XYZ file of C-alpha atoms in Angstrom:
558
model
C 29.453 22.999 84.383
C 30.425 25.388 81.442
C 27.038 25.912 79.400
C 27.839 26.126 75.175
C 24.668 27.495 72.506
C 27.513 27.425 69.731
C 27.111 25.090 67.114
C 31.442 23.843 67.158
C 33.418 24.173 69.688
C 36.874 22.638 69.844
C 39.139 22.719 72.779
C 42.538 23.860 72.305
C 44.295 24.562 75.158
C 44.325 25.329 79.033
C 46.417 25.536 81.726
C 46.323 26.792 86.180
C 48.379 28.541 87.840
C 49.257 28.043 91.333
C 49.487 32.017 92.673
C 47.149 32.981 92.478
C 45.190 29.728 91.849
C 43.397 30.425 87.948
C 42.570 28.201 85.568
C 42.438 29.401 81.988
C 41.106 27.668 78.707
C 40.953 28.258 75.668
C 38.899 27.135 72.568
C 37.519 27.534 68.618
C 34.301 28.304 68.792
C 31.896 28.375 65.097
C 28.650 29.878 64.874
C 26.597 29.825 61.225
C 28.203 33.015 60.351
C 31.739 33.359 61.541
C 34.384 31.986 63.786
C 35.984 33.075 67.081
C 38.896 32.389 69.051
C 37.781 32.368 73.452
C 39.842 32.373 76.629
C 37.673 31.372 79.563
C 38.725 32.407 83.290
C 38.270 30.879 86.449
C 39.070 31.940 90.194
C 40.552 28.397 91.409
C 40.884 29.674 94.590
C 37.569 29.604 95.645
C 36.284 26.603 97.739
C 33.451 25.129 96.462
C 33.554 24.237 92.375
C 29.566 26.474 91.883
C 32.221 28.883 93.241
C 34.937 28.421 90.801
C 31.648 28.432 88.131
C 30.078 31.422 89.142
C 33.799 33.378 88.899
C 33.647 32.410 84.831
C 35.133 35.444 82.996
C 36.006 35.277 79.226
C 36.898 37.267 76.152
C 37.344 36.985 72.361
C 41.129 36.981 70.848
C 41.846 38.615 67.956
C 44.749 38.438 65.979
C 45.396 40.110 63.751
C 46.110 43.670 61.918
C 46.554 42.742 58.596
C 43.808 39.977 58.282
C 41.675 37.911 60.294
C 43.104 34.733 61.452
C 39.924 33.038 63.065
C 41.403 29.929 64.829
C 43.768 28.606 67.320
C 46.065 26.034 66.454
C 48.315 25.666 69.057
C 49.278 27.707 72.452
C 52.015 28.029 75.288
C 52.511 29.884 78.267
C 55.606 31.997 78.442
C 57.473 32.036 82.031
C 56.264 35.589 83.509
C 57.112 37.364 86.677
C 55.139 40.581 85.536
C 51.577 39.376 84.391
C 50.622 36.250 82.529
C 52.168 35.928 78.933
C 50.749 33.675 76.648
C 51.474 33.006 72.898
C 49.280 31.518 70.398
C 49.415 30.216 66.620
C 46.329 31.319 64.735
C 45.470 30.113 61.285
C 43.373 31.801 58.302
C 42.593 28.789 56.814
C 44.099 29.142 53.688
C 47.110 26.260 52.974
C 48.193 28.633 49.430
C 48.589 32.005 51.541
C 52.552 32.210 52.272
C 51.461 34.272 55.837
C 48.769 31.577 56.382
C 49.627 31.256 59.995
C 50.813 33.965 63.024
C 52.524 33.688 66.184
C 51.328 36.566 68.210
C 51.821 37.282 72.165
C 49.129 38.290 74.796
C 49.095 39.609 78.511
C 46.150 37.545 79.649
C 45.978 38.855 83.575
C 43.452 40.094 83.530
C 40.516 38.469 81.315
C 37.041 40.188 82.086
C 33.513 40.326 80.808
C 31.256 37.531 79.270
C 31.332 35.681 74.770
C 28.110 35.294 73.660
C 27.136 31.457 73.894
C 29.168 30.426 77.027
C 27.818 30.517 80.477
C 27.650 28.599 84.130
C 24.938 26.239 84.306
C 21.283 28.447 84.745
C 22.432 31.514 83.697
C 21.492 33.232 80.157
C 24.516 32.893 77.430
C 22.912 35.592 74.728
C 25.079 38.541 77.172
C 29.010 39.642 75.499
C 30.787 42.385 77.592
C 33.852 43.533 77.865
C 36.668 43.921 75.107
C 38.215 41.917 73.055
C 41.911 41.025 73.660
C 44.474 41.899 71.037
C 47.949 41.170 70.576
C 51.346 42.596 72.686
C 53.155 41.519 69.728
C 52.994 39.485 66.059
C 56.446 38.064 65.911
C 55.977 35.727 63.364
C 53.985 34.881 60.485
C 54.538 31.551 58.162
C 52.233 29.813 55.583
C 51.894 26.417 58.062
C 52.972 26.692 61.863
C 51.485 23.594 63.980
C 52.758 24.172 67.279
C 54.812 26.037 70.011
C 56.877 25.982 72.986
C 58.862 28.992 75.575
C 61.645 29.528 77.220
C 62.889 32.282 79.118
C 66.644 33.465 79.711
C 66.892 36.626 81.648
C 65.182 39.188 79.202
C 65.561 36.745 76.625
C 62.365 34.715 74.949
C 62.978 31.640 73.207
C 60.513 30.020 71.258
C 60.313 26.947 69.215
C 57.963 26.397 66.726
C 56.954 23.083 64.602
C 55.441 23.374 60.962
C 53.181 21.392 58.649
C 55.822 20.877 56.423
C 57.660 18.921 59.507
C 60.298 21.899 60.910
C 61.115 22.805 64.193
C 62.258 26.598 64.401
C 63.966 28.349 66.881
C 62.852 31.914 67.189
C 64.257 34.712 69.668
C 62.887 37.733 71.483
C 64.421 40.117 73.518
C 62.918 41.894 76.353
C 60.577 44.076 73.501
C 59.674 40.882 71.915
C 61.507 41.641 68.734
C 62.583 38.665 66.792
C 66.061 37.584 66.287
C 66.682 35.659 62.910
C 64.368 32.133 62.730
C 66.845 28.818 63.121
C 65.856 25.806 61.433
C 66.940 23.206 64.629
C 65.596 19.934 62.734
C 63.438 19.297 58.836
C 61.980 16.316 57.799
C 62.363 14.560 54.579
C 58.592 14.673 53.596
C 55.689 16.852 54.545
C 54.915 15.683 57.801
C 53.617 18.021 60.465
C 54.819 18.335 63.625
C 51.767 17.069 66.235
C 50.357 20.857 68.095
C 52.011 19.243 71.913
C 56.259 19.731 72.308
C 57.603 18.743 75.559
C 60.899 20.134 77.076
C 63.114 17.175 78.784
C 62.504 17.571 82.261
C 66.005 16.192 82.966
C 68.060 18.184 80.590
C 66.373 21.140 79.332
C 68.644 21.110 76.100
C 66.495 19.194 74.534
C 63.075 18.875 73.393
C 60.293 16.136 72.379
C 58.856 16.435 69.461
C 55.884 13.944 67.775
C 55.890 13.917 63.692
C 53.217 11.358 62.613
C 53.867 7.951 63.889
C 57.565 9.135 65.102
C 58.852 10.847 68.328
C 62.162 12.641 68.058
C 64.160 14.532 71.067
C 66.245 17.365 69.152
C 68.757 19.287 70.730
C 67.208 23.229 71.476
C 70.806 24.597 71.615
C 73.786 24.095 68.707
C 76.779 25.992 71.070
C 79.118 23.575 70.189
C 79.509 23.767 66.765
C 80.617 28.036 67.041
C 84.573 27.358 67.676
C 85.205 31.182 68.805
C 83.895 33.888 70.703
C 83.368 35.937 68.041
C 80.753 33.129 66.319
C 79.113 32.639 69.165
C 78.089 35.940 69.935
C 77.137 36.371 66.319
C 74.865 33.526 66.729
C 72.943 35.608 68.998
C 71.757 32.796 70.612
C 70.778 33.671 74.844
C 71.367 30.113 75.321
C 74.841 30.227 74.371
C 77.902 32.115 75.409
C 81.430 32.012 75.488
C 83.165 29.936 78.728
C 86.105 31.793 79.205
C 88.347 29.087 80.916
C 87.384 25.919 78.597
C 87.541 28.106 75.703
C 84.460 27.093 73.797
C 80.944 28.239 73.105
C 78.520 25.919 75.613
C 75.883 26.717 77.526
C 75.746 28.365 81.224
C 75.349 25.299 83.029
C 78.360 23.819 81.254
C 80.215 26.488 82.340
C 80.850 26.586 86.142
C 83.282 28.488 88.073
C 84.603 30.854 85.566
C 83.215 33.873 83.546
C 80.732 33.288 81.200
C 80.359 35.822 77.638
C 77.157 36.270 76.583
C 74.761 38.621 74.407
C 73.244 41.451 76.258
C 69.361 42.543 76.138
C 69.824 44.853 73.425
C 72.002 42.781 71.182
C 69.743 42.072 68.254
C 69.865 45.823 67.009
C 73.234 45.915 67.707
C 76.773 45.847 65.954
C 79.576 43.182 68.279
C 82.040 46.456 67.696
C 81.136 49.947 68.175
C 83.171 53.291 67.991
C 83.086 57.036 68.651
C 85.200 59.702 68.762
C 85.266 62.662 70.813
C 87.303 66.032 71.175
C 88.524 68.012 74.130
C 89.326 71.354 74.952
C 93.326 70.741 75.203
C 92.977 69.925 71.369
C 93.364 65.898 72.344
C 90.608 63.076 70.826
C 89.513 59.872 72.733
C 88.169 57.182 70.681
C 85.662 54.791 72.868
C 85.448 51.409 71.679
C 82.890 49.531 72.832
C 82.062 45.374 72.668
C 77.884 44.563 72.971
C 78.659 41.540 75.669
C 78.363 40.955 79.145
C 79.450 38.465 81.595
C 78.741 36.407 84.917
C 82.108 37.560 86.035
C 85.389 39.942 85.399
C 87.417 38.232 82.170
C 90.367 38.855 81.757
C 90.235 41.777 79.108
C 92.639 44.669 77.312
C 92.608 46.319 74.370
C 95.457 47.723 71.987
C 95.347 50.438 69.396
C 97.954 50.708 66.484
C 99.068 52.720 63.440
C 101.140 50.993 61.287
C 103.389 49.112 63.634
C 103.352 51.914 66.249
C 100.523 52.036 69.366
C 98.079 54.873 69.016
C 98.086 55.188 73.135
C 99.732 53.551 76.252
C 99.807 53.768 79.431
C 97.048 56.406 81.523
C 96.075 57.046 77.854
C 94.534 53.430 77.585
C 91.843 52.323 79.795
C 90.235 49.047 79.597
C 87.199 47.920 82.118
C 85.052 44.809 80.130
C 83.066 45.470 78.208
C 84.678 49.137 76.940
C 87.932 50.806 75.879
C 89.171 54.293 75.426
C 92.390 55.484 73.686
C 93.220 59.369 74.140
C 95.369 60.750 71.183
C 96.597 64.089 70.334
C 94.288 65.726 67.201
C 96.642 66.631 64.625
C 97.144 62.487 63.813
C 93.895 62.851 61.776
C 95.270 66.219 60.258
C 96.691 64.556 57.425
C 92.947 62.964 56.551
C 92.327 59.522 56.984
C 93.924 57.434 59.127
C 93.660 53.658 59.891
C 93.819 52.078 63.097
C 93.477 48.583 64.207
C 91.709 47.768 67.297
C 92.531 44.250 68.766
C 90.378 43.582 71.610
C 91.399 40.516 74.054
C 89.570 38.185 76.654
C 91.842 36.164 78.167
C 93.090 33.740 74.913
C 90.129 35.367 72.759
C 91.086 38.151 70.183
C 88.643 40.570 68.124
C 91.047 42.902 65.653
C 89.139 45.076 63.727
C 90.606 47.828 61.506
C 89.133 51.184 62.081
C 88.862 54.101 59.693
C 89.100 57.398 61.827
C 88.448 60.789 59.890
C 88.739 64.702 61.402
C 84.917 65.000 62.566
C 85.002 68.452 61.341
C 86.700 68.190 58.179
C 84.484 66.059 56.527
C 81.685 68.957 55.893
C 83.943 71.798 55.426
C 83.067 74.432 52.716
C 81.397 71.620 50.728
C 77.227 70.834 50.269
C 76.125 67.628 52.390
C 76.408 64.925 50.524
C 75.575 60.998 51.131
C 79.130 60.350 50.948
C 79.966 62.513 52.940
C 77.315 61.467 55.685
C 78.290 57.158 55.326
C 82.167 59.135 56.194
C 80.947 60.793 58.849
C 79.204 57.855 60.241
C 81.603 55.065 59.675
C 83.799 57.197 61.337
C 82.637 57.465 64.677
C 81.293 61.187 64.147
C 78.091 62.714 64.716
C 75.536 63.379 61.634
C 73.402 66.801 62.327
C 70.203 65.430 60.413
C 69.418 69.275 60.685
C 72.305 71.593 59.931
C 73.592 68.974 57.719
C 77.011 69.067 59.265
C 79.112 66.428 60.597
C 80.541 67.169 64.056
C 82.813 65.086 67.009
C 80.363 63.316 69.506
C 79.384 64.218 72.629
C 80.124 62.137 75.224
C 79.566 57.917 74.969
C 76.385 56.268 73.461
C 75.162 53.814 71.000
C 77.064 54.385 67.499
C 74.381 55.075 64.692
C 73.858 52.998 61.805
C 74.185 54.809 58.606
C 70.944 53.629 56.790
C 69.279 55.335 59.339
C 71.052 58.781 59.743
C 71.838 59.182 56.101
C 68.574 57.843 54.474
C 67.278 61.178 53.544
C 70.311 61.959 51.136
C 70.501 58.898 49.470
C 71.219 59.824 46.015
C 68.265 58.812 43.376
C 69.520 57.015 39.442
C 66.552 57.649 36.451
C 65.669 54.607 35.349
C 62.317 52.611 34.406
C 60.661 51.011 37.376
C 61.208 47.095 37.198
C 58.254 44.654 37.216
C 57.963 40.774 37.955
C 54.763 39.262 36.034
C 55.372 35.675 36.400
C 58.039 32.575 37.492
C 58.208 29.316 35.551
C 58.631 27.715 37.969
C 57.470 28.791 40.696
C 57.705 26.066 43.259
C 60.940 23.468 43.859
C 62.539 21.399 45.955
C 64.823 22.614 48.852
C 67.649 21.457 46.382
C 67.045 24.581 44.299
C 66.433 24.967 40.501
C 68.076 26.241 37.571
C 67.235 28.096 35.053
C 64.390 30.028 36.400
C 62.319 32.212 33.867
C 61.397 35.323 35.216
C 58.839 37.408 32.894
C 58.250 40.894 33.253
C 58.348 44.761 32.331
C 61.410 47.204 32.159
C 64.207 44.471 33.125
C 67.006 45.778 31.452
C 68.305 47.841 34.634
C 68.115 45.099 36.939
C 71.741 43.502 38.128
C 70.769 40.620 40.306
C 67.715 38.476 42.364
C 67.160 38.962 46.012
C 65.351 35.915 47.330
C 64.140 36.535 50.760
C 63.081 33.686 53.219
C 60.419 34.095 56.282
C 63.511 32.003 57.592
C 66.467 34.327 56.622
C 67.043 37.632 57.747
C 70.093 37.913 54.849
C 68.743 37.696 51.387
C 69.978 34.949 49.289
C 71.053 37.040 45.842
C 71.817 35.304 42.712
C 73.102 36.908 39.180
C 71.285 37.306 36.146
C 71.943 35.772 32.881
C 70.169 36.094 28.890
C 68.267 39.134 29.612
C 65.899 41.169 28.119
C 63.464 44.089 28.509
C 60.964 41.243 28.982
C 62.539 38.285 30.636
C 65.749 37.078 32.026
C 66.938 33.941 33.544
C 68.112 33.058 36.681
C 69.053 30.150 39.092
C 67.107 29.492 43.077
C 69.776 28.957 45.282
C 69.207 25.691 47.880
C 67.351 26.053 50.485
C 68.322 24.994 54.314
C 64.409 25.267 55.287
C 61.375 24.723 53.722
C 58.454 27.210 52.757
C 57.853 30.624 50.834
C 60.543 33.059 49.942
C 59.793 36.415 48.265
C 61.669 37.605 44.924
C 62.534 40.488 44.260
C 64.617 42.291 41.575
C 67.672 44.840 42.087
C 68.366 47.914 40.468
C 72.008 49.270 40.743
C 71.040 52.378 43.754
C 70.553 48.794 45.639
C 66.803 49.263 45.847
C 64.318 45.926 44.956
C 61.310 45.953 43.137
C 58.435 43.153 43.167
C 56.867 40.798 45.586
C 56.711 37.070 43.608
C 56.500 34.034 45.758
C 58.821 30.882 45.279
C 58.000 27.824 47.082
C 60.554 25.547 48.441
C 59.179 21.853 49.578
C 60.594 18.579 49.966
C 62.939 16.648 47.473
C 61.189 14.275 44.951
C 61.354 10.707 46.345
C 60.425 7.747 44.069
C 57.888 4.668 44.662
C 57.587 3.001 41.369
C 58.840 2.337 37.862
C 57.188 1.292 34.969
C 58.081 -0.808 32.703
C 60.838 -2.348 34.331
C 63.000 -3.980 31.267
C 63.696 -1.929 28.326
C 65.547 -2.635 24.998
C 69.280 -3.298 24.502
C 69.243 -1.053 22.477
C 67.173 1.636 24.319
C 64.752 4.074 23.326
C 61.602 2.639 25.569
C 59.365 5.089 27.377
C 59.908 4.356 31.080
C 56.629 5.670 33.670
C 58.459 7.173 37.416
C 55.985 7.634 39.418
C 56.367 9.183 43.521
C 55.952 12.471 45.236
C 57.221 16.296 44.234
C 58.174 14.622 40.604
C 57.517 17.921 38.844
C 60.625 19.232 40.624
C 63.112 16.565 38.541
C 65.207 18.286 35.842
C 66.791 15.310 34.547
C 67.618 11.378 34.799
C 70.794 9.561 35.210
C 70.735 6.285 33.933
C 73.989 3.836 33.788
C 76.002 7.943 33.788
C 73.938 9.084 31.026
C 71.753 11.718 31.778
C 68.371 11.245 30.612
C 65.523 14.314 30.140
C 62.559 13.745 31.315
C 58.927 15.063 30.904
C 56.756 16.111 33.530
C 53.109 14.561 33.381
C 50.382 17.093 35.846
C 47.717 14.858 34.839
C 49.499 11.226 36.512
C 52.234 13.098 38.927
């Protein structure tokens, strides 16, 4: 047996593999002064079980940079063909701290060394060697996650992850494991937690079991069906869902047999659906490459068109098309007059992407003028090159990824005086998922702000909402609903688009009633009435018989 001289130890987790034959498990384990997460190893291989004893290996995992989170909540094992990838929840232990919990990924192959306090039966446990195992990745951080699940598509990891607050998020990575934008696939009415153990259906992977208290729910993993074209679906950037060409709808691969099936490639997250660039030869002639970020199980039916006005830019051996590019080979003095605008229709099969491209002389847009960040976003958007160094915008040279223009013109982003903005408070500062209006924001040096951002650890696009009755000292505004529950950040906007503060908004679940008391009141009204339930503090107001009633929030009764 496995020998233990710590004073709590909980068992998490543990799983074997079948090549090689392992066993791995992992556990909390407390001592009077601080608390540990441990994976313990074992050689399964071996043939008798004082064998498979004596092979014991363990270490300590730590996650994770910016604070300690001491315990395990829930694990997984991600489908691996290099190594053995394993991802783990780990908790602070603090229910008010908005990044409470982490989701953090480990190669485990290779655990080695002895934890103080855990040993085969006769040996000494007071021995630690080896190092401690830290994290490939952090990919997410909420205040409550409960459990987690993986996937695997190609390059692609999917996770799923259940909350305390009774969500089930969907959460990709590609082949770097960078995260995609979170998906909220199902959220309970109340604040019930979603149990540490999800189960995939064996029979159709689409869906997944999930236990919330006293309930078991299967949810659907994948939502295909409701994009309705191609251009949705690859925007969903979803690994489980592409485009089936013949059918015509968004579905996933095993729905889609015989036929050519559009999906998102491995670098899709950090890239744009449309991409452009122009380049110049030495017979004076440009050729503008248009690019699509997709690929596909077979050869689609694709072409491309470019016009100007109502006439095409290039036919015939001018226009190539081979899926997923274009390129349309023009003679230069087109852009001579300045700017010109083209539209780009892109087609697969009964599928069309138009977008309307602004093209600019390369070399122009710098001439006898100082770089400016106008002049850079031109270059840019243009399909040009941006010399970081000489400051000079040029044609490109040769194909590759188009760049986005927060990154190559960040340096001469122009700067506006003004004072520096600050939040102090927000009354209030937690509601339902229903929103809230009316928000009092109190602060310093608020008279250049323009708007709210309100940023979600479930969003990746800011919610923004305007300001009204302001002052150097406060100013009002209203929280948007919410689709998901949990923190958002707030933050205030100046006009060069910059935000400034870092104040935390909770959204949690609508008010729901249980009692009222009295129950009979005058004819002619005017008795105090007693609602008591959960979340009350988040009403705003009453209707009775179409009147609208105010009410009065008690903290002392709820």
């Amino acid at each position: 047996s496995i020998q233990s001289t710590a004073r709590d130890v909980e068992f998490v987790d543990g799983f074997q593999r079948v090549s090689p034959s392992e066993s791995y498990l992992f556990l909390n384990a407390k001592t009077d002064s601080e608390r540990k997460v441990h994976v313990l190893w074992m050689d399964s291989n071996k043939r008798k079980k004082k064998e498979i004893f004596k092979s014991l290996q363990a270490a300590t995992i730590e996650c994770c940079n910016d604070k300690a989170r001491p315990v395990l909540v829930s694990s997984t094992v991600i489908p691996s063909g290099n190594g053995v990838i394993w991802a783990g929840v780990f908790s602070a232990q603090n229910q008010q701290d908005p990044e409470n919990t982490a989701l953090a990924l480990y190669n485990i192959s290779t655990v080695q060394g002895r934890v103080k306090g855990f040993c085969t039966t006769g040996e000494k446990c007071d021995s630690e060697s080896g190092s401690n195992l830290q994290p490939l990745s952090v990919v997410f951080k909420y205040s409550s996650m409960s459990s987690v699940a993986a996937v695997r598509s190609g390059s692609w990891i999917v996770l799923f992850i259940g909350t305390s607050d009774g969500q089930l998020i969907k959460l990709v990575l590609d082949e770097k494991f960078t995260p995609g934008c979170p998906i909220v696939l199902y959220k309970s009415d109340d604040e019930r937690a979603v149990l540490p153990r999800m189960h995939f259906d064996p029979v159709d992977f689409k869906y997944i079991y999930i236990a919330v208290r006293k309930e078991l729910r299967r949810v659907s993993v994948v939502q295909c069906a409701k994009y309705s074209s191609l251009k949705d679906c690859r925007a969903a950037l979803d690994p489980l869902c592409g485009w089936c060409v013949n059918t015509q709808r968004c579905s996933t691969q095993d729905e889609c047999s015989n036929t050519s099936w559009v999906s998102i490639p491995k670098n899709s997250l950090k890239t744009q659906l449309l991409s452009f660039q122009m380049t110049e030869n030495s017979s004076r002639k440009i050729t503008l490459h248009l690019a699509l970020s997709l690929e596909s199980t077979g050869n689609p039916a694709f072409s491309c068109s470019f016009t100007r006005g109502s006439v095409n830019l290039c036919d015939g051996s001018d226009l190539t098309a081979v899926f997923p590019n274009c390129s349309c080979t023009f003679p230069d003095h087109i852009l001579y007059t300045g700017v010109s605008e083209v539209s780009a229709t892109v087609t697969i099969k009964d599928q069309k992407i138009t977008e309307t491209l602004t093209l600019r002389n390369c070399s122009s847009i710098t001439d006898n003028t100082n770089a400016s960040y106008t002049q850079c976003v031109q270059c840019v958007s243009s399909g040009c090159q941006w010399s970081s160094s000489s400051q000079r915008c040029d044609w490109t040279h040769g194909t590759g990824p188009q760049l986005l223009i927060q990154d190559a013109c960040k340096d001469l982003r122009p700067e506006i005086i003004y004072s520096k903005p600050e939040i102090l408070s927000l009354e209030p500062n937690k509601v339902s998922f229903h929103g809230r209006n009316n928000v009092l924001l109190r602060g310093r040096n608020l008279e250049s702000v323009i708007k709210i951002h309100i940023q979600g650890d479930l969003e990746c696009i800011p919610k923004e909402s305007p300001v009204f009755d302001r002052s150097s000292d406060t100013l009002r505004f209203h929280i948007p609903p919410s689709g998901t529950k949990g923190t958002v950040k707030v933050c205030v906007v100046t006009p060069d688009d910059r935000c400034h503060g870092n104040s935390i908004i909770t959204y949690s679940s609508q008010p729901s009633c249980t009692g009222i008391q009295p129950t009979v009141s005058w004819r002619s009204g005017g008795r105090k009435i007693d609602l008591q339930g959960s979340n009350m503090e988040f009403v705003e107001s009453v209707n009775v018989r179409h009147s609208t009633v105010q009410t009065q929030y008690n903290r002392s009764s709820g």
